[in-house]
Each structure stands twice: as C-alpha cells, then as structure tokens.
Short mmCIF file of C-alpha atoms and ligand atoms in Angstrom, two decimals:
data_model
loop_
_atom_site.label_atom_id
_atom_site.label_comp_id
_atom_site.label_asym_id
_atom_site.label_seq_id
_atom_site.Cartn_x
_atom_site.Cartn_y
_atom_site.Cartn_z
CA MET A 1 313.47 38.43 71.31
CA ILE A 2 311.51 35.03 71.45
CA ASN A 3 309.11 34.31 69.15
CA TRP A 4 306.31 32.22 71.25
CA GLU A 5 304.24 31.48 68.10
CA SER A 6 307.45 29.33 66.58
CA TYR A 7 308.89 28.24 69.69
CA THR A 8 309.27 24.59 69.61
CA ILE A 9 309.44 22.10 72.67
CA LEU A 10 310.19 18.31 72.34
CA ALA A 11 308.00 16.03 74.88
CA ILE A 12 308.59 13.22 77.00
CA GLU A 13 305.97 11.31 78.92
CA THR A 14 306.83 8.18 80.73
CA SER A 15 305.30 8.50 83.88
CA LEU A 16 303.83 5.01 83.77
CA ASP A 17 303.18 2.30 80.87
CA ASP A 18 302.82 4.78 77.83
CA THR A 19 305.59 5.41 76.08
CA CYS A 20 305.38 9.11 74.49
CA ALA A 21 306.91 11.82 72.74
CA ALA A 22 304.64 15.11 71.43
CA VAL A 23 306.33 18.12 69.13
CA VAL A 24 304.58 21.03 70.45
CA ARG A 25 305.15 24.85 68.49
CA GLY A 26 303.37 27.75 69.62
CA GLY A 27 300.74 25.79 71.62
CA ARG A 28 299.55 23.66 68.69
CA VAL A 29 300.36 19.82 68.47
CA LEU A 30 302.44 18.97 65.46
CA SER A 31 302.93 15.17 66.75
CA ASN A 32 301.52 12.95 69.29
CA ILE A 33 303.00 9.66 69.43
CA VAL A 34 301.85 7.48 72.26
CA ASN A 35 303.09 3.42 72.10
CA SER A 36 301.70 1.55 74.85
CA GLN A 37 302.64 -0.82 76.82
CA THR A 38 299.44 -2.34 78.02
CA ARG A 39 299.46 -5.71 76.27
CA PHE A 40 302.98 -7.20 77.98
CA HIS A 41 301.53 -5.99 81.68
CA ALA A 42 297.99 -7.25 81.00
CA ASP A 43 298.85 -10.72 82.27
CA TRP A 44 299.75 -9.47 85.57
CA GLY A 45 296.61 -7.32 85.95
CA GLY A 46 298.83 -3.83 86.50
CA THR A 47 301.82 -1.99 85.64
CA VAL A 48 305.12 -4.18 85.93
CA PRO A 49 307.85 -1.71 87.10
CA ASP A 50 310.61 -3.64 85.32
CA ILE A 51 309.04 -4.31 82.16
CA ALA A 52 307.81 -0.86 81.96
CA LYS A 53 311.63 0.19 82.71
CA ARG A 54 312.81 -2.06 80.31
CA LEU A 55 310.22 -0.95 77.46
CA HIS A 56 310.56 2.81 78.09
CA HIS A 57 314.11 2.23 77.83
CA GLU A 58 313.56 0.50 74.24
CA TRP A 59 311.03 2.66 72.81
CA LEU A 60 311.96 5.85 73.30
CA PRO A 61 314.44 6.44 70.61
CA LYS A 62 311.89 5.13 68.32
CA VAL A 63 308.64 6.92 69.50
CA VAL A 64 311.26 10.37 69.64
CA ASP A 65 312.46 9.82 66.41
CA LEU A 66 308.98 9.15 65.41
CA ALA A 67 307.63 12.58 66.69
CA LEU A 68 310.06 14.44 65.01
CA ARG A 69 309.44 13.37 61.78
CA LYS A 70 305.88 13.51 61.61
CA ALA A 71 306.57 16.93 63.06
CA GLY A 72 308.66 17.59 59.88
CA ILE A 73 311.36 18.10 62.24
CA SER A 74 315.23 16.94 61.29
CA LEU A 75 317.21 17.58 63.55
CA GLY A 76 321.02 19.48 62.69
CA THR A 77 323.63 18.07 65.35
CA VAL A 78 324.77 15.00 65.50
CA PRO A 79 325.08 13.42 68.73
CA LYS A 80 328.17 11.95 69.95
CA ARG A 81 328.96 7.81 68.81
CA ASN A 82 327.14 5.55 70.97
CA SER A 83 324.35 7.80 72.33
CA ARG A 84 320.55 6.62 72.39
CA VAL A 85 319.70 9.80 71.14
CA GLN A 86 320.25 9.92 67.30
CA PRO A 87 319.47 12.22 64.68
CA GLU A 88 316.98 11.37 61.84
CA LYS A 89 317.48 9.11 59.47
CA GLY A 90 318.93 11.30 56.23
CA SER A 91 319.91 13.88 58.44
CA THR A 92 323.21 15.66 56.90
CA ALA A 93 323.96 17.33 60.10
CA VAL A 94 326.99 17.74 61.10
CA GLU A 95 328.47 17.29 64.47
CA GLY A 96 328.10 20.47 66.43
CA THR A 97 326.31 22.29 64.72
CA VAL A 98 323.24 24.01 66.48
CA PRO A 99 319.94 22.42 66.36
CA ARG A 100 317.33 22.81 64.25
CA GLY A 101 313.78 23.02 64.81
CA VAL A 102 313.56 21.91 68.62
CA ASP A 103 314.06 24.77 71.05
CA ALA A 104 313.53 22.85 74.15
CA ILE A 105 312.78 19.98 75.43
CA ALA A 106 310.26 19.12 78.44
CA VAL A 107 309.70 15.87 80.38
CA THR A 108 307.53 14.58 83.12
CA ILE A 109 309.42 14.52 86.26
CA GLY A 110 306.07 13.05 88.10
CA PRO A 111 303.81 11.95 89.82
CA GLY A 112 304.59 8.18 88.59
CA LEU A 113 305.96 5.26 89.07
CA ALA A 114 309.79 6.02 89.99
CA PRO A 115 311.52 3.22 87.05
CA SER A 116 309.68 4.97 84.61
CA LEU A 117 310.09 8.22 85.04
CA GLU A 118 313.58 7.74 85.45
CA GLN A 119 313.65 6.53 82.06
CA GLY A 120 312.06 9.69 80.12
CA ILE A 121 314.43 11.63 82.43
CA ALA A 122 317.65 9.88 81.70
CA TYR A 123 316.65 10.27 77.99
CA ALA A 124 315.38 13.94 77.98
CA THR A 125 318.60 15.12 80.13
CA GLU A 126 321.05 13.15 77.55
CA PHE A 127 319.08 15.12 74.73
CA ALA A 128 319.22 18.51 76.15
CA HIS A 129 323.08 18.05 76.97
CA LEU A 130 323.43 16.61 73.36
CA TYR A 131 321.66 19.41 71.57
CA ASN A 132 322.62 21.78 73.94
CA ILE A 133 319.21 22.72 74.78
CA PRO A 134 317.15 23.56 77.87
CA LEU A 135 315.86 21.11 80.03
CA ILE A 136 312.25 21.46 81.56
CA PRO A 137 310.47 19.84 84.15
CA VAL A 138 307.06 19.11 84.02
CA ASN A 139 304.10 18.02 86.38
CA HIS A 140 301.93 15.80 85.30
CA MET A 141 299.15 16.65 86.79
CA GLU A 142 299.74 19.72 85.37
CA GLY A 143 299.19 18.35 81.88
CA HIS A 144 296.22 16.69 82.11
CA LEU A 145 294.34 19.76 84.17
CA LEU A 146 295.88 21.79 80.73
CA SER A 147 294.68 19.03 78.52
CA SER A 148 291.77 20.93 77.03
CA TYR A 149 294.03 23.89 76.63
CA VAL A 150 296.00 22.13 74.01
CA GLN A 151 295.65 22.91 70.24
CA ASN A 152 295.66 20.81 67.35
CA LYS A 153 297.71 21.82 64.43
CA LYS A 154 295.34 24.48 62.96
CA GLY A 155 295.26 26.26 66.27
CA THR A 156 292.10 25.13 67.96
CA SER A 157 291.44 23.90 71.24
CA SER A 158 288.27 23.66 73.55
CA PHE A 159 289.03 27.44 74.15
CA SER A 160 288.91 28.49 70.38
CA LYS A 161 285.17 30.42 71.21
CA THR A 162 285.95 31.95 74.44
CA ASN A 163 288.65 32.33 76.91
CA PRO A 164 289.63 30.93 80.15
CA GLN A 165 287.91 32.28 82.86
CA TYR A 166 289.25 31.92 86.72
CA PRO A 167 288.65 31.30 89.28
CA SER A 168 287.95 27.42 87.70
CA ILE A 169 288.12 23.99 89.27
CA GLY A 170 290.08 21.48 87.42
CA PHE A 171 288.90 17.90 88.33
CA LEU A 172 291.52 15.05 87.24
CA ILE A 173 290.40 11.30 87.32
CA SER A 174 292.74 9.15 86.04
CA GLY A 175 293.65 5.54 86.88
CA GLY A 176 296.62 6.88 89.34
CA HIS A 177 294.78 10.22 90.38
CA THR A 178 291.34 11.39 91.77
CA GLU A 179 292.25 14.96 92.12
CA LEU A 180 289.82 18.21 92.94
CA VAL A 181 291.94 21.13 92.11
CA LEU A 182 291.33 25.08 92.25
CA MET A 183 293.10 27.15 89.50
CA LYS A 184 293.33 30.76 89.62
CA GLY A 185 295.37 31.05 86.40
CA ILE A 186 298.23 29.57 85.01
CA GLY A 187 300.91 28.23 87.44
CA ASN A 188 298.56 28.76 90.32
CA TYR A 189 296.91 26.10 91.77
CA GLN A 190 295.94 24.35 94.83
CA LEU A 191 294.87 21.09 95.30
CA LEU A 192 291.21 20.94 97.44
CA GLY A 193 290.72 17.21 97.68
CA GLU A 194 292.75 13.52 96.49
CA THR A 195 292.25 9.76 96.83
CA LEU A 196 293.06 8.61 99.95
CA ASP A 197 293.44 4.97 98.98
CA ASP A 198 292.83 3.95 94.93
CA ALA A 199 292.12 6.47 92.53
CA ALA A 200 288.69 5.78 90.60
CA GLY A 201 290.02 4.05 87.44
CA GLU A 202 292.05 1.75 89.61
CA ALA A 203 288.71 1.09 90.90
CA TYR A 204 287.10 0.65 87.83
CA ASP A 205 289.98 -1.49 86.69
CA LYS A 206 290.27 -3.69 89.55
CA VAL A 207 286.22 -4.30 89.76
CA ALA A 208 286.38 -5.20 86.07
CA ARG A 209 289.06 -7.78 87.04
CA LEU A 210 286.85 -9.48 89.30
CA LEU A 211 284.03 -9.62 86.61
CA MET A 212 286.56 -11.42 84.17
CA LEU A 213 286.44 -8.11 81.63
CA GLY A 214 290.27 -8.38 80.99
CA TYR A 215 292.75 -5.42 81.74
CA PRO A 216 292.51 -2.84 82.16
CA GLY A 217 289.01 -3.17 82.21
CA GLY A 218 287.99 0.34 82.76
CA PRO A 219 286.29 0.83 79.28
CA ILE A 220 284.52 -2.45 79.06
CA LEU A 221 282.96 -1.64 82.45
CA ALA A 222 281.89 1.21 81.68
CA GLU A 223 280.50 -0.20 78.41
CA MET A 224 279.08 -3.32 80.17
CA ALA A 225 277.30 -0.41 82.31
CA LYS A 226 275.42 1.48 79.84
CA ASN A 227 273.11 -1.36 79.29
CA GLY A 228 272.85 -2.75 82.66
CA THR A 229 270.01 -1.85 85.65
CA PRO A 230 271.73 -0.37 88.89
CA ASN A 231 270.11 -3.49 91.01
CA TYR A 232 272.66 -4.15 93.65
CA HIS A 233 273.50 -2.33 96.98
CA LEU A 234 276.78 -0.69 96.59
CA PRO A 235 277.55 1.72 99.45
CA GLU A 236 278.24 4.94 98.25
CA PRO A 237 281.96 5.91 99.67
CA MET A 238 282.91 8.33 103.00
CA THR A 239 279.19 9.45 103.08
CA THR A 240 280.01 10.85 106.34
CA ARG A 241 282.87 13.20 105.98
CA LYS A 242 281.81 16.74 104.96
CA ASP A 243 285.48 17.53 102.96
CA LEU A 244 286.61 16.94 99.09
CA ASN A 245 288.48 13.76 99.56
CA PHE A 246 287.86 10.62 97.68
CA SER A 247 288.17 6.68 98.59
CA PHE A 248 287.22 3.72 96.37
CA SER A 249 288.85 0.82 98.54
CA GLY A 250 285.92 0.23 100.40
CA LEU A 251 283.71 0.33 97.43
CA LYS A 252 285.87 -2.39 95.47
CA ALA A 253 286.09 -3.92 98.95
CA ALA A 254 282.55 -4.33 98.70
CA ALA A 255 282.06 -5.48 95.30
CA ARG A 256 284.74 -8.18 96.05
CA ARG A 257 282.79 -9.52 98.98
CA TYR A 258 279.62 -9.35 97.54
CA LEU A 259 281.01 -11.27 94.50
CA GLU A 260 283.04 -13.83 96.79
CA SER A 261 279.94 -14.88 99.26
CA GLU A 262 276.70 -15.00 96.52
CA LYS A 263 279.44 -16.42 93.59
CA PRO A 264 276.73 -15.11 91.20
CA GLU A 265 277.00 -16.66 87.49
CA LEU A 266 278.65 -13.74 85.27
CA THR A 267 275.95 -14.03 82.78
CA GLN A 268 276.13 -10.71 80.50
CA GLU A 269 272.89 -9.57 82.20
CA PHE A 270 274.67 -10.00 85.61
CA VAL A 271 277.86 -8.33 84.61
CA GLN A 272 276.08 -5.22 83.35
CA ASN A 273 273.54 -4.50 86.43
CA PHE A 274 276.74 -5.40 88.50
CA ALA A 275 278.62 -2.73 86.45
CA ALA A 276 275.97 -0.20 86.27
CA SER A 277 275.55 -0.50 90.20
CA PHE A 278 279.31 0.22 90.96
CA GLN A 279 279.31 2.94 88.21
CA LYS A 280 276.10 4.39 89.87
CA ALA A 281 278.42 4.62 93.56
CA VAL A 282 281.32 6.07 91.66
CA PHE A 283 279.60 8.78 89.90
CA LYS A 284 277.53 9.30 93.24
CA HIS A 285 280.93 9.63 95.29
CA LEU A 286 282.76 11.79 92.82
CA THR A 287 279.44 13.78 91.90
CA THR A 288 279.03 15.01 96.15
CA ARG A 289 282.58 16.22 96.01
CA LEU A 290 282.35 17.94 92.76
CA LEU A 291 278.91 19.97 93.87
CA ARG A 292 280.55 20.73 97.31
CA ALA A 293 283.66 22.06 95.39
CA ILE A 294 281.51 24.32 93.00
CA GLU A 295 279.34 25.52 96.01
CA GLU A 296 282.39 26.28 98.27
CA TYR A 297 284.78 28.03 95.57
CA ASN A 298 282.37 29.45 92.71
CA PRO A 299 284.33 28.52 89.92
CA SER A 300 283.77 30.17 86.22
CA MET A 301 284.49 26.99 84.63
CA LEU A 302 285.09 23.09 85.34
CA LEU A 303 288.66 21.34 83.39
CA LEU A 304 288.33 18.12 83.01
CA GLY A 305 290.87 15.49 82.38
CA GLY A 306 292.59 11.74 82.98
CA GLY A 307 291.53 8.69 81.44
CA VAL A 308 288.19 8.29 83.49
CA VAL A 309 287.05 11.28 81.57
CA SER A 310 286.62 9.58 78.32
CA ASN A 311 283.47 7.62 80.40
CA ILE A 312 280.56 9.48 78.39
CA ALA A 313 278.13 9.17 81.13
CA LEU A 314 280.20 10.76 83.24
CA ARG A 315 280.69 13.79 80.73
CA LYS A 316 276.97 14.16 80.35
CA LEU A 317 276.71 14.53 84.28
CA THR A 318 279.05 16.67 84.71
CA ARG A 319 278.06 19.44 81.95
CA GLU A 320 274.74 19.12 83.43
CA ILE A 321 275.68 20.19 87.02
CA ALA A 322 278.02 22.57 85.06
CA LYS A 323 274.92 23.86 83.44
CA GLU A 324 273.12 23.83 86.48
CA TYR A 325 275.26 26.17 87.63
CA GLY A 326 275.99 28.48 85.15
CA ILE A 327 279.68 27.88 84.80
CA LYS A 328 281.37 25.69 81.77
CA ALA A 329 282.61 22.33 81.57
CA TYR A 330 285.52 22.00 79.21
CA PHE A 331 287.04 18.44 78.14
CA PRO A 332 290.29 17.84 75.77
CA LYS A 333 289.63 18.37 72.32
CA ASP A 334 290.92 15.05 71.32
CA LYS A 335 290.85 11.55 72.58
CA LYS A 336 294.19 11.00 72.93
CA LEU A 337 294.97 14.22 75.25
CA ILE A 338 292.21 12.70 77.42
CA THR A 339 294.90 9.53 78.43
CA ASP A 340 298.56 9.98 78.96
CA ASN A 341 300.15 12.00 76.33
CA ALA A 342 303.15 13.86 75.83
CA ALA A 343 301.49 16.88 73.65
CA MET A 344 299.95 18.47 76.98
CA ILE A 345 303.78 17.66 79.34
CA GLY A 346 305.28 19.87 75.83
CA TYR A 347 301.82 22.32 76.22
CA VAL A 348 302.43 23.24 79.70
CA ALA A 349 306.11 23.77 79.17
CA TRP A 350 305.38 26.26 76.33
CA GLU A 351 303.21 28.31 79.27
CA HIS A 352 305.65 28.46 81.56
CA VAL A 353 308.45 29.21 78.95
CA LYS A 354 305.74 32.46 77.77
CA LEU A 355 305.13 33.01 81.62
CA GLY A 356 309.36 33.18 82.33
CA ASP A 357 308.77 30.91 85.48
CA ALA A 358 310.00 27.77 83.20
CA PHE A 359 312.56 26.07 85.53
CA THR A 360 315.35 24.70 83.59
CA SER A 361 318.01 22.47 84.45
CA GLN A 362 320.92 20.55 83.02
CA LYS A 363 320.11 17.45 85.87
CA LEU A 364 316.50 16.83 87.08
CA ASP A 365 315.22 14.40 89.77
CA ARG A 366 312.09 12.37 89.47
CA LEU A 367 309.33 12.94 91.99
CA PRO A 368 307.31 10.19 92.03
CA ASN A 369 305.18 11.81 94.71
CA LEU A 370 304.97 15.16 93.26
CA ASN A 371 301.38 17.05 93.70
CA PHE A 372 300.01 20.44 93.79
CA PRO A 373 300.21 22.91 97.13
CA LYS A 374 297.57 22.03 99.60
CA LEU A 375 295.14 24.97 99.97
O1 KG4 B 1 294.85 8.66 82.70
P1 KG4 B 1 295.27 7.81 82.36
O2 KG4 B 1 295.59 7.12 81.02
O3 KG4 B 1 296.67 7.08 82.78
C1 KG4 B 1 296.70 7.25 84.03
O4 KG4 B 1 297.12 8.35 84.30
O5 KG4 B 1 296.15 6.22 84.69
O6 KG4 B 1 293.58 6.86 82.92
C2 KG4 B 1 293.66 5.74 82.69
C3 KG4 B 1 292.65 5.03 83.49
C4 KG4 B 1 292.50 3.27 83.76
O7 KG4 B 1 292.24 3.13 84.96
C5 KG4 B 1 291.13 3.12 82.89
O8 KG4 B 1 290.51 2.11 83.02
C6 KG4 B 1 290.52 4.58 83.06
O9 KG4 B 1 291.34 5.57 82.97
N1 KG4 B 1 289.08 4.71 82.01
C7 KG4 B 1 287.73 4.31 82.43
C8 KG4 B 1 287.27 4.69 80.87
N2 KG4 B 1 288.40 4.54 79.98
C9 KG4 B 1 289.58 4.75 80.86
N3 KG4 B 1 287.21 4.59 83.43
C10 KG4 B 1 285.75 4.62 83.40
N4 KG4 B 1 285.19 5.17 82.31
C11 KG4 B 1 285.75 4.74 80.61
N5 KG4 B 1 285.39 4.85 79.78
ZN1 ZN B 2 297.81 10.53 83.36
#
C-alpha cells in the first residue's frame, strides 16, 4: 500500500530556457529551483536552441543536486562512474543500494523546444535507470493548468479553503501558448481554443523589443502600461471570428507598422501610452474569448496559469469577470509557480500516480507539439 502523503517525486522541467528541478512530497513543494537562462539569450531577442541545449546539459546536475539538498534528501545509491547523475556530496551511500527519499522522477516531455526537452528527458531517463525508480512523463500545459493546486511546504494551496469544482475552465497564457481548456476533473481535459500564430507573451515581448524595452520585455511593457493612456488605435484581433481561438500576429504587425511609418520619438510618455494601447487590445482579445467560453460551458471555476498571468491588471480584469458570473478565479499561490517551474510538473505526476494512470516507462520521447485533445 503506497502512502500518498510521503510519496516523493523529483521533477525536471527544461521545455524552453529555464533549467528547473523540484522535489514534491505528497503534493507539497519541498524545493523548487529555477535557473533562468534569459541573460544568455537576451542579445538574440529570443531563445537560441543551441545555447539552451548546452546550458541545460551543463546546469541540470547542479540544479538537481540543489533541489535534493534543499529538500533534505540524500540519495542512497551511488551511480556508475562517468554518470552525470551524482549522489549528494558527503553521501555515504554504497553502489547498488536502493534509493532513499525519492520514489519516482517526473519530466516534461512537451510541448516545448525539442533540443531543450531532450536534455531534461535524457537526464531523467539516466536518473531513473541508475536509481531504478519509475520515470513519469508530464505535459507542460497540464503543469500550468494545475499550478493553483500545488501546495507549499505547509500544505497550503489556492484551494485551502475550498474544494475544486468542475467543470472548470483553464486559461493558460504564456510566452509559448495561449489556450482555453475545459477541465472535467484531473486528467480530463479538452482544448477549446488556442493561438493560431504568436502567443500572448510572445507578442508582449516582440512589441517591447520594438519599443527598446529589452528582453524579455513583457513585464516591462506591462509596467509602462500602468502609467499610460491608451490613446493609440491598435486593432483588436479577429473581431469577426466567433470561435475560441486567438491571434496576436496582426496586432504585433500593426504596432510595428505604426512605429516604422510614424517614427515617433520613444519618450517615456509615448512608450507608456503606446504600451497601454497595446495592452488594451490584448486584454480585449483575451477577455472576449474568455467570456465566450464562460457563456458556452458554464464553468464552476477558472484556473489561470502561465507567465502573462503575472500581469496584475489582467488578474484584476479576470477576477471581475469571474465575479460577474458568480464563479471563482484561481491563481497559483506563489509567483514562482506562475512561470515555468518543475514543482508543477512534480505535482501533476503525483496526481496521476494517485489516480493510478501515471504512464511510466524507461524510454521516453520528446513531443514538441504535445497538446490537450481538441473538443
Ligand atoms: O510561462 P512562462 O514563464 O514561459 C513560457 O512557457 O512561455 O511565460 C513567459 C512569458 C514571457 O513572454 C513574458 O514576457 C510574459 O510571460 N510575462 C508577462 C508579464 N510577466 C511575464 N506578460 C505580460 N505582463 C506581465 N506582467
Ligand atoms: Zn510554460
């Protein structure tokens, strides 16, 4: 009989440019290490696959070591020599003994950048093999979807005062994805709509770059928008389509066209106003689809996840919409759970182990285009 409260999962997440490892025990996060590669990609204005791959390879052993140490776990098995997987420093373990402290290893298999995913999968596969523990593949988007469920060390999550209710609608807005998901329970998901081109965060970053705000400029653009007046006309995308899909490339192109043809001086006032105008169009597009999904599927709750959900104005707007419909909006409890992290991956694996449907294998393939099944 497995004790779910003590079941401990080491999780690895390398879907893009953050090298992440976490330890999740009984749904509670014991450690959550995120080593961001952002500064190494900044000069190129986006993630460079070769750099991401090299850094994941170099950093994974250290990040895992730190995650285990912070969780107070010292592994009881000494791996073969030449392995990148190493026991904790000072470990007195003997080769061949069973592992202490880690019951399974979970890893993101997609969606994401193939060379990045491959690094996490290779490391996790080696770890599972050496320590003879199950290897659990996890969908990165399910991680974002369940990030509100993740509990801190004390067992507190966004659901501490209430229980999740279904059906719910997940709204996942990040640098790589913009999705509306219908959730009827853990493991029961259907994709209602997604972006047809750029993701919302990607559009923020690209427009921020046009405004010389650096990389990734999304959070800086959002900060500028706070003090701006939306007095530039930027078109709301796809007003004639009545489905739940998104598109941000037209909006981005309109912003570029304006800046290239008018050549405005990038004064603080201009940037603030232009940022506010861009954000207004993005919010309009996001909320039109969200409202449509609520009307159509009558959810009991909304689950928000992904980097763009860090945006305070967007949270406020979403809460207001939810309140209007008498439903509750849930956000991850901790800032670190909003953006890419391994704790959400470990949590998803734990839920599936409990459900008894965690697929385990000693050989996994990366799935860069993995998605929820379409409705
Ligand atoms: O989820 P995430 O860390 O990584 C992906 O899976 O993509 O999301 C990162 C994205 C970036 O595009 C970043 O610019 C955006 O989230 N972002 C924001 C804000 N904070 C981060 N976008 C708008 N407003 C923010 N406050
Ligand atoms: Zn993500």
